[in-house]
């Protein structure tokens, strides 16, 4: 969480996680408490700068007395709660959810998913070769970023970041329903005909790489994208007086993309089009 | 918020449809032509945004007039309400009754759900499609249950225009369905609601006592048959007294969750935050359920009175009646009833001269089973996608518009009338200790007299089927609808109570009792149930969005298989089903596997 502490003392709650005493400030989620206790619970739709949407359901845990499993990322810890993070029941749901996701979308650029698939012994192939997939073509309709919804897990983060939680542009939303639900702009138009202001804050929060810089997309297609050769340098944007922090990702002496630190108390990782995409002039050496 | 609207313009008709709902726009800030005055002030904005909840009525207005929702029309509506077009597009594409692609003005919805499937819907659809080929000006759409199962197979024709025309045809044939679609105005009238109540006119009924007896369009007739005595009693008792009666009666919600109604009312009434809202859930979309429709069509004033009482008890001054979009007759009758009640001082600023203000607004759903989930229903009314919210917070604390809200379904509310007229002790004496009062059941499928039956809790499944005239060769009964479970023909002694069905490892759900004889191919039926959930999943959470697809695929693979050949897929179904039940956000995903599981375990469907 990047919330700036305001100094008001919060009540401390006591409950148990996997039988061990846990103490967290009031208002913490089960996930906060688990992380503080050093438990590694998989998460996908949870966003450190966004309100929990609890849509993916990979973070489910067992809470004594609850009929169903509960999402750790959004359920607030309550005094006396008995939380179990690693039961067969919770692990089963996480495994199946990972299988369902991996069998329907391309998770090749989702950090940590390969590790979790292994840990939970998930076998996405078992739904057979005919299992329905999204099968979306990447939408390349502008020079700044690409929407490859074949990789989209419908975590709603981009919708929330574009909407009332950060950008207030409301350029994208979920359209359709069920398996046919997709992220779309109005009338499913190209991005260039939409309300998008290219702040790129949706790319910043996308957990799967479904939204990516055109530069990254092109380099991946060309096979030249190589994170091990990249350096990250955090600096201050020079365009205007807000003074946002920029993290420049540089490969072979070229800026390949720009992110922003989420723990900045002013911007929480958000930028505008200039800070996010306006770096070409830096490398115009001619 | 900086809104961006494309340059597509509405047609005159589209503009007129929206303006008929919202009134003419006042300034260019909300869609009028620019005038000099507009250059000097900005209007719209926050004020218009507060009317976001008119988005769904606005989409209906366009769809009713034109038959589909064009870019220009949607953008104009967005301008009028200051709603971002992307969000409105997301809402418009959520509902099955709307289309954002051009389509003919007439849409014929042909039910292909369980009861209709058992009554020959597949052949019917094929026949209708053959007759209404391309260029007929009619779009034929396969529909989930239309809530007319007692008259299966069923079809509903909707012709856009000013005004929109509808025709229900059930039981239907190729000829009758084609007639309804091609000339909705001259299609034969629907039979009276009482025809769906085989017990109509019999003494001793408490919930159905007026169906077929009173004229549903006459307030005087309603009063002559005991109408509004319960409301008078409520005013004598005061809000706390009403809640006490309802609590003492033991009434629990009839929508499926079986939560004590009195406790819910008390919890809402005692919330310090205001205003409080009352929502009547009349979005009956569970396949096999039609009791709410019959109640609303046969005795609409009873619902108006019951809502008034519930509002009074819980401190609400506004009640929303969220009505299934596919119920045109119930809509007309209730609109009429509400207007009459208002004109006669039974709704409005001063109900019955008691100084209590209450009014009811009808909101139409637009074809989404999930909107029957209480929090999805709030989102739908508020003009958002009908996706369930995660709980907590619970509606009694933060419900509609974030305010304390009590939500009850039609049958639950209508029970409040006999509770107040006969008193809690007498009501509680009906039924069993833990399931009190009368209960409505929707009996359909292979029975002689399908319809809505009222029996006291505790009657057995066999008793009920005997009333409805079960036919020979009964193979299975689906209890509780698609979200419920199958029981075998030799389990007819299950008592129809919440505790009795629970003990028998099944559920009463919403009161669906669908009988199938051995002519009905079980695997096809299960496939239809899976298809239903796949279609109706809101898509918000992974276990349900993808799980329902995987479930349907597996059932497809084994539709003609049994034994060892099906074993692998059944194991897969179990694993996915377990995760769906455990990890889905709402009841839809949590119950989507119930019926199939019960068919495998209790009926040996693939042995
Ligand atoms: S595009 Fe990315 S951020 Fe948006 S819903 Fe899909 S996965 Fe989430
Ligand atoms: S990112 Fe945009 S808002 Fe932030 S400092 Fe740079 S130009 Fe200013
Ligand atoms: S369980 Fe299904 S219907 Fe319910 S929230 Fe999840 S996706 Fe939507
Ligand atoms: S991370 Fe908790 S539900 Fe997605
Ligand atoms: S109306 Fe067709 S199954 Fe209910």
JSON list of N, CA, C and O in Angstrom, two decimals, chain B residues 538-559:
[
{"chain": "B", "resi": 538, "resn": "UNK", "atom": "N", "xyz": [-21.74, -13.17, -15.52]},
{"chain": "B", "resi": 538, "resn": "UNK", "atom": "CA", "xyz": [-21.45, -11.77, -15.81]},
{"chain": "B", "resi": 538, "resn": "UNK", "atom": "C", "xyz": [-20.03, -11.63, -16.34]},
{"chain": "B", "resi": 538, "resn": "UNK", "atom": "O", "xyz": [-19.71, -10.67, -17.01]},
{"chain": "B", "resi": 539, "resn": "UNK", "atom": "N", "xyz": [-19.18, -12.59, -16.01]},
{"chain": "B", "resi": 539, "resn": "UNK", "atom": "CA", "xyz": [-17.82, -12.55, -16.54]},
{"chain": "B", "resi": 539, "resn": "UNK", "atom": "C", "xyz": [-16.82, -11.87, -15.64]},
{"chain": "B", "resi": 539, "resn": "UNK", "atom": "O", "xyz": [-15.65, -11.71, -15.99]},
{"chain": "B", "resi": 540, "resn": "UNK", "atom": "N", "xyz": [-17.26, -11.50, -14.46]},
{"chain": "B", "resi": 540, "resn": "UNK", "atom": "CA", "xyz": [-16.39, -10.75, -13.59]},
{"chain": "B", "resi": 540, "resn": "UNK", "atom": "C", "xyz": [-15.27, -11.61, -12.99]},
{"chain": "B", "resi": 540, "resn": "UNK", "atom": "O", "xyz": [-14.13, -11.19, -12.94]},
{"chain": "B", "resi": 541, "resn": "UNK", "atom": "N", "xyz": [-15.62, -12.81, -12.54]},
{"chain": "B", "resi": 541, "resn": "UNK", "atom": "CA", "xyz": [-14.58, -13.60, -11.87]},
{"chain": "B", "resi": 541, "resn": "UNK", "atom": "C", "xyz": [-14.22, -14.84, -12.66]},
{"chain": "B", "resi": 541, "resn": "UNK", "atom": "O", "xyz": [-15.05, -15.42, -13.35]},
{"chain": "B", "resi": 542, "resn": "UNK", "atom": "N", "xyz": [-12.98, -15.25, -12.51]},
{"chain": "B", "resi": 542, "resn": "UNK", "atom": "CA", "xyz": [-12.44, -16.32, -13.37]},
{"chain": "B", "resi": 542, "resn": "UNK", "atom": "C", "xyz": [-13.11, -17.67, -13.17]},
{"chain": "B", "resi": 542, "resn": "UNK", "atom": "O", "xyz": [-13.46, -18.33, -14.15]},
{"chain": "B", "resi": 543, "resn": "UNK", "atom": "N", "xyz": [-13.34, -18.12, -11.92]},
{"chain": "B", "resi": 543, "resn": "UNK", "atom": "CA", "xyz": [-13.91, -19.46, -11.78]},
{"chain": "B", "resi": 543, "resn": "UNK", "atom": "C", "xyz": [-15.23, -19.60, -12.54]},
{"chain": "B", "resi": 543, "resn": "UNK", "atom": "O", "xyz": [-15.50, -20.65, -13.12]},
{"chain": "B", "resi": 544, "resn": "UNK", "atom": "N", "xyz": [-16.03, -18.56, -12.56]},
{"chain": "B", "resi": 544, "resn": "UNK", "atom": "CA", "xyz": [-17.31, -18.62, -13.22]},
{"chain": "B", "resi": 544, "resn": "UNK", "atom": "C", "xyz": [-17.18, -18.32, -14.71]},
{"chain": "B", "resi": 544, "resn": "UNK", "atom": "O", "xyz": [-17.70, -19.04, -15.55]},
{"chain": "B", "resi": 545, "resn": "UNK", "atom": "N", "xyz": [-16.44, -17.27, -15.06]},
{"chain": "B", "resi": 545, "resn": "UNK", "atom": "CA", "xyz": [-16.34, -16.88, -16.46]},
{"chain": "B", "resi": 545, "resn": "UNK", "atom": "C", "xyz": [-15.76, -17.99, -17.32]},
{"chain": "B", "resi": 545, "resn": "UNK", "atom": "O", "xyz": [-16.29, -18.32, -18.37]},
{"chain": "B", "resi": 546, "resn": "UNK", "atom": "N", "xyz": [-14.66, -18.59, -16.86]},
{"chain": "B", "resi": 546, "resn": "UNK", "atom": "CA", "xyz": [-14.04, -19.65, -17.64]},
{"chain": "B", "resi": 546, "resn": "UNK", "atom": "C", "xyz": [-14.59, -21.02, -17.22]},
{"chain": "B", "resi": 546, "resn": "UNK", "atom": "O", "xyz": [-14.79, -21.89, -18.05]},
{"chain": "B", "resi": 547, "resn": "UNK", "atom": "N", "xyz": [-14.87, -21.16, -15.93]},
{"chain": "B", "resi": 547, "resn": "UNK", "atom": "CA", "xyz": [-15.35, -22.45, -15.44]},
{"chain": "B", "resi": 547, "resn": "UNK", "atom": "C", "xyz": [-16.63, -22.90, -16.12]},
{"chain": "B", "resi": 547, "resn": "UNK", "atom": "O", "xyz": [-16.78, -24.07, -16.49]},
{"chain": "B", "resi": 548, "resn": "UNK", "atom": "N", "xyz": [-17.57, -21.98, -16.33]},
{"chain": "B", "resi": 548, "resn": "UNK", "atom": "CA", "xyz": [-18.83, -22.37, -16.99]},
{"chain": "B", "resi": 548, "resn": "UNK", "atom": "C", "xyz": [-18.56, -22.81, -18.42]},
{"chain": "B", "resi": 548, "resn": "UNK", "atom": "O", "xyz": [-19.26, -23.69, -18.94]},
{"chain": "B", "resi": 549, "resn": "UNK", "atom": "N", "xyz": [-17.56, -22.24, -19.07]},
{"chain": "B", "resi": 549, "resn": "UNK", "atom": "CA", "xyz": [-17.23, -22.66, -20.44]},
{"chain": "B", "resi": 549, "resn": "UNK", "atom": "C", "xyz": [-16.64, -24.07, -20.43]},
{"chain": "B", "resi": 549, "resn": "UNK", "atom": "O", "xyz": [-17.03, -24.93, -21.22]},
{"chain": "B", "resi": 550, "resn": "UNK", "atom": "N", "xyz": [-15.73, -24.30, -19.50]},
{"chain": "B", "resi": 550, "resn": "UNK", "atom": "CA", "xyz": [-15.10, -25.63, -19.43]},
{"chain": "B", "resi": 550, "resn": "UNK", "atom": "C", "xyz": [-16.12, -26.70, -19.06]},
{"chain": "B", "resi": 550, "resn": "UNK", "atom": "O", "xyz": [-16.05, -27.83, -19.51]},
{"chain": "B", "resi": 551, "resn": "UNK", "atom": "N", "xyz": [-17.08, -26.31, -18.23]},
{"chain": "B", "resi": 551, "resn": "UNK", "atom": "CA", "xyz": [-18.13, -27.23, -17.83]},
{"chain": "B", "resi": 551, "resn": "UNK", "atom": "C", "xyz": [-18.96, -27.63, -19.05]},
{"chain": "B", "resi": 551, "resn": "UNK", "atom": "O", "xyz": [-19.23, -28.81, -19.30]},
{"chain": "B", "resi": 552, "resn": "UNK", "atom": "N", "xyz": [-19.34, -26.64, -19.83]},
{"chain": "B", "resi": 552, "resn": "UNK", "atom": "CA", "xyz": [-20.14, -26.93, -21.00]},
{"chain": "B", "resi": 552, "resn": "UNK", "atom": "C", "xyz": [-19.36, -27.79, -22.00]},
{"chain": "B", "resi": 552, "resn": "UNK", "atom": "O", "xyz": [-19.91, -28.73, -22.59]},
{"chain": "B", "resi": 553, "resn": "UNK", "atom": "N", "xyz": [-18.08, -27.47, -22.17]},
{"chain": "B", "resi": 553, "resn": "UNK", "atom": "CA", "xyz": [-17.27, -28.26, -23.11]},
{"chain": "B", "resi": 553, "resn": "UNK", "atom": "C", "xyz": [-17.21, -29.74, -22.69]},
{"chain": "B", "resi": 553, "resn": "UNK", "atom": "O", "xyz": [-17.36, -30.63, -23.53]},
{"chain": "B", "resi": 554, "resn": "UNK", "atom": "N", "xyz": [-17.01, -29.94, -21.39]},
{"chain": "B", "resi": 554, "resn": "UNK", "atom": "CA", "xyz": [-16.91, -31.33, -20.93]},
{"chain": "B", "resi": 554, "resn": "UNK", "atom": "C", "xyz": [-18.23, -32.06, -21.14]},
{"chain": "B", "resi": 554, "resn": "UNK", "atom": "O", "xyz": [-18.26, -33.22, -21.56]},
{"chain": "B", "resi": 555, "resn": "UNK", "atom": "N", "xyz": [-19.34, -31.38, -20.89]},
{"chain": "B", "resi": 555, "resn": "UNK", "atom": "CA", "xyz": [-20.64, -32.03, -21.07]},
{"chain": "B", "resi": 555, "resn": "UNK", "atom": "C", "xyz": [-20.91, -32.31, -22.54]},
{"chain": "B", "resi": 555, "resn": "UNK", "atom": "O", "xyz": [-21.55, -33.30, -22.90]},
{"chain": "B", "resi": 556, "resn": "UNK", "atom": "N", "xyz": [-20.42, -31.44, -23.40]},
{"chain": "B", "resi": 556, "resn": "UNK", "atom": "CA", "xyz": [-20.52, -31.69, -24.84]},
{"chain": "B", "resi": 556, "resn": "UNK", "atom": "C", "xyz": [-19.81, -32.97, -25.22]},
{"chain": "B", "resi": 556, "resn": "UNK", "atom": "O", "xyz": [-20.31, -33.78, -25.99]},
{"chain": "B", "resi": 557, "resn": "UNK", "atom": "N", "xyz": [-18.61, -33.11, -24.63]},
{"chain": "B", "resi": 557, "resn": "UNK", "atom": "CA", "xyz": [-17.81, -34.28, -24.99]},
{"chain": "B", "resi": 557, "resn": "UNK", "atom": "C", "xyz": [-18.50, -35.58, -24.59]},
{"chain": "B", "resi": 557, "resn": "UNK", "atom": "O", "xyz": [-18.34, -36.58, -25.25]},
{"chain": "B", "resi": 558, "resn": "UNK", "atom": "N", "xyz": [-19.26, -35.53, -23.48]},
{"chain": "B", "resi": 558, "resn": "UNK", "atom": "CA", "xyz": [-19.80, -36.80, -23.00]},
{"chain": "B", "resi": 558, "resn": "UNK", "atom": "C", "xyz": [-21.29, -36.94, -23.28]},
{"chain": "B", "resi": 558, "resn": "UNK", "atom": "O", "xyz": [-21.93, -37.83, -22.74]},
{"chain": "B", "resi": 559, "resn": "UNK", "atom": "N", "xyz": [-21.81, -36.09, -24.14]},
{"chain": "B", "resi": 559, "resn": "UNK", "atom": "CA", "xyz": [-23.26, -36.12, -24.30]},
{"chain": "B", "resi": 559, "resn": "UNK", "atom": "C", "xyz": [-23.76, -37.48, -24.77]},
{"chain": "B", "resi": 559, "resn": "UNK", "atom": "O", "xyz": [-24.83, -37.92, -24.38]}
]
